[in-house]
């Protein structure tokens, strides 16, 4: 890594620490996630006794992660929890210690090379007081932000409790990454072909953004809030014209949103995980080059396999490449 400042920062990568079955059982012996390590290379995320997802050692081995970062030319990587770790469905008495342990695990992984690895905390969103306390504690022990899911059951980001948490983070200068999870749909309509990830995940992300815009929440939130939406903002950029048209033509859309929806793009950031140069060009055109940051979804199979290559291969100026690859992340996270 450069002796001055990192030139390539991946702001969206996941980890899964070596949670034992006994640790998971303290949260829920039937469904809490833990890591079954099969050998030095392979493992399985388990939920209770059920296999959830095959994984490999970069998820829990910082040395393997650093080696792959070196190969890809990534100077610094920001890790966040795999969403199955969130624990939002449990009582706060169980969920808070769980989040604290996961956050401590994350700091332990970063200690391998704290100049190359940074991390975002998870919080028990089901109890906003506890979530605020843990966000602040996590910042005090070295986390550079917080990752949250885009909703909590039927509560979207415009819910009063969620807004209270966002306001706390703004006031405490804690950047936020919003990640889609618990995707809409169901087994009857999305039972094959990974459709929840291909269809519902982009929709969930757009829903999170629009819940803040159309509800008027951005009018009430501090402008100091640093909030980034993963996966390129989902379907938001492609469908923004549809939203603006609806705002112009239907008063029900304007009821709580005083300004044209597209005028709020300066209130949030997105990552670059869109996997197509034409899509990235549109995203940068819609959001502005100062509000898009490299995000790979590493090390999962649906993530960018050559981290940063999409940005490098897309026809931008050298200055724009530099912003997307690291400059925007340095400013957003205070690196």
Coordinates of C-alpha atoms in Angstrom, one line a residue, residues 29-217:
X29 CA -29.5 -23.2 18.8
X30 CA -31.9 -23.8 15.9
X31 CA -31.2 -20.9 13.5
X32 CA -28.3 -18.7 14.5
X33 CA -25.4 -18.7 12.1
X34 CA -22.0 -20.3 12.7
X35 CA -19.0 -21.4 10.7
X36 CA -18.2 -25.0 10.1
X37 CA -14.6 -25.1 8.9
X38 CA -13.9 -28.2 6.8
X39 CA -10.2 -27.6 6.1
X40 CA -7.8 -24.7 5.7
X41 CA -9.6 -23.7 2.5
X42 CA -13.2 -24.6 2.7
X43 CA -16.1 -24.0 5.1
X44 CA -19.9 -23.9 5.4
X45 CA -22.0 -21.2 7.0
X46 CA -24.5 -23.1 9.0
X47 CA -27.8 -21.9 10.5
X48 CA -28.4 -24.2 13.4
X49 CA -27.9 -27.7 11.9
X50 CA -28.7 -26.6 8.3
X51 CA -26.2 -25.7 5.7
X52 CA -26.7 -22.1 4.5
X53 CA -23.8 -21.3 2.1
X54 CA -20.5 -22.8 1.1
X55 CA -17.6 -20.4 1.7
X56 CA -13.8 -20.2 1.5
X57 CA -11.2 -19.0 3.8
X58 CA -10.9 -15.4 2.7
X59 CA -14.1 -14.8 4.8
X60 CA -12.3 -15.6 8.0
X61 CA -8.6 -15.6 7.3
X62 CA -7.1 -12.1 7.1
X63 CA -3.9 -13.4 5.6
X64 CA -5.7 -15.0 2.7
X65 CA -7.7 -11.8 2.3
X66 CA -4.6 -9.6 2.2
X67 CA -3.0 -11.9 -0.4
X68 CA -6.0 -11.6 -2.6
X69 CA -6.1 -7.9 -2.1
X70 CA -2.4 -7.7 -3.2
X71 CA -3.2 -9.7 -6.3
X72 CA -6.1 -7.4 -7.2
X73 CA -4.2 -4.2 -6.5
X74 CA -6.5 -3.2 -3.6
X75 CA -4.8 -1.1 -0.9
X76 CA -7.5 -1.1 1.7
X77 CA -10.7 -3.1 2.2
X78 CA -13.6 -2.2 4.4
X79 CA -15.3 -5.3 5.8
X80 CA -18.9 -5.7 7.0
X81 CA -21.0 -8.5 8.4
X82 CA -22.6 -11.1 6.1
X83 CA -26.3 -10.1 6.6
X84 CA -27.2 -13.5 8.0
X85 CA -25.3 -12.3 11.1
X86 CA -27.6 -9.4 11.8
X87 CA -29.7 -11.1 14.4
X88 CA -32.6 -8.6 14.1
X89 CA -35.3 -11.1 15.0
X90 CA -34.1 -11.8 18.5
X91 CA -34.8 -10.0 21.8
X92 CA -32.3 -7.2 22.5
X93 CA -31.1 -9.0 25.6
X94 CA -29.7 -11.6 23.2
X95 CA -29.1 -9.5 20.2
X96 CA -26.9 -6.8 21.8
X97 CA -24.3 -9.2 23.2
X98 CA -24.3 -11.0 19.9
X99 CA -23.6 -7.8 18.0
X100 CA -20.9 -6.8 20.4
X101 CA -19.2 -10.2 20.0
X102 CA -19.4 -9.9 16.2
X103 CA -17.9 -6.4 16.3
X104 CA -15.1 -7.5 18.6
X105 CA -14.4 -10.4 16.2
X106 CA -14.2 -7.9 13.3
X107 CA -11.6 -5.8 15.2
X108 CA -9.6 -8.9 15.9
X109 CA -9.5 -9.7 12.2
X110 CA -8.5 -6.2 11.3
X111 CA -5.6 -6.4 13.9
X112 CA -3.8 -8.6 11.4
X113 CA -3.0 -5.5 9.4
X114 CA -5.0 -2.4 10.5
X115 CA -3.6 -0.3 7.7
X116 CA -5.1 -2.6 5.1
X117 CA -8.3 -3.8 6.8
X118 CA -11.0 -1.6 8.3
X119 CA -14.5 -2.7 9.4
X120 CA -18.1 -1.6 9.8
X121 CA -20.1 -2.6 12.9
X122 CA -23.4 -4.3 13.1
X123 CA -26.1 -3.1 15.6
X124 CA -29.3 -4.5 17.1
X125 CA -31.7 -2.3 15.1
X126 CA -34.7 -3.9 16.9
X127 CA -33.9 -1.6 19.9
X128 CA -32.8 1.8 18.8
X129 CA -31.3 2.8 22.2
X130 CA -29.1 -0.3 22.2
X131 CA -28.3 0.3 18.5
X132 CA -27.1 3.8 19.2
X133 CA -25.0 2.7 22.2
X134 CA -23.4 -0.1 20.2
X135 CA -22.7 2.2 17.2
X136 CA -20.9 4.6 19.5
X137 CA -19.0 1.8 21.3
X138 CA -18.0 0.3 18.0
X139 CA -16.6 3.6 16.8
X140 CA -14.6 3.9 20.1
X141 CA -12.9 0.5 19.5
X142 CA -11.9 1.2 15.9
X143 CA -14.9 0.6 13.5
X144 CA -15.1 3.3 10.9
X145 CA -18.9 3.1 10.4
X146 CA -21.9 0.9 10.7
X147 CA -23.7 -1.5 8.3
X148 CA -27.4 -1.9 8.6
X149 CA -30.1 -3.8 6.7
X150 CA -32.4 -1.7 4.5
X151 CA -35.5 -2.6 6.6
X152 CA -36.5 -4.2 9.9
X153 CA -39.6 -6.3 9.1
X154 CA -42.2 -3.9 7.9
X155 CA -40.2 -0.9 9.1
X156 CA -38.4 0.9 6.2
X157 CA -35.8 3.5 6.7
X158 CA -38.4 6.3 7.0
X159 CA -39.8 4.7 10.2
X160 CA -39.4 7.0 13.2
X161 CA -37.1 4.6 15.1
X162 CA -34.9 4.1 12.0
X163 CA -34.7 7.9 11.6
X164 CA -33.7 8.3 15.2
X165 CA -30.8 5.9 14.6
X166 CA -29.7 7.7 11.4
X167 CA -29.8 11.0 13.2
X168 CA -27.6 9.5 16.0
X169 CA -25.1 8.4 13.4
X170 CA -25.1 11.8 11.7
X171 CA -24.6 13.5 15.1
X172 CA -21.8 11.1 16.0
X173 CA -20.1 11.3 12.5
X174 CA -20.7 7.6 12.0
X175 CA -20.9 6.7 8.2
X176 CA -23.5 4.1 7.3
X177 CA -23.6 1.4 4.6
X178 CA -27.2 0.2 3.9
X179 CA -27.3 -3.4 2.6
X180 CA -30.3 -5.2 1.2
X181 CA -31.4 -8.3 3.1
X182 CA -34.4 -10.4 3.9
X183 CA -35.5 -9.9 0.4
X184 CA -39.1 -9.5 -0.7
X185 CA -40.9 -12.2 -2.5
X186 CA -41.2 -15.8 -1.4
X187 CA -40.4 -19.4 -2.2
X188 CA -43.4 -19.8 -4.4
X189 CA -42.3 -17.1 -6.9
X190 CA -38.5 -17.0 -6.4
X191 CA -37.7 -20.6 -5.7
X192 CA -35.0 -21.0 -8.3
X193 CA -32.1 -19.3 -10.2
X194 CA -31.2 -17.1 -7.2
X195 CA -34.0 -14.7 -8.1
X196 CA -34.1 -13.1 -4.6
X197 CA -30.6 -11.9 -5.3
X198 CA -31.2 -11.0 -8.9
X199 CA -34.6 -9.4 -8.7
X200 CA -35.5 -8.6 -5.1
X201 CA -32.1 -7.4 -3.9
X202 CA -32.0 -4.4 -6.4
X203 CA -35.7 -3.7 -5.6
X204 CA -35.0 -3.7 -1.8
X205 CA -32.2 -1.3 -2.3
X206 CA -34.3 1.1 -4.4
X207 CA -37.1 0.8 -1.8
X208 CA -34.7 1.9 0.9
X209 CA -33.6 5.0 -1.1
X210 CA -37.2 6.0 -2.1
X211 CA -38.5 5.5 1.5
X212 CA -36.2 8.3 2.5
X213 CA -36.9 10.5 -0.5
X214 CA -40.7 10.2 -1.0
X215 CA -41.5 10.3 2.8
X216 CA -39.7 13.6 3.2
X217 CA -37.2 12.0 5.6

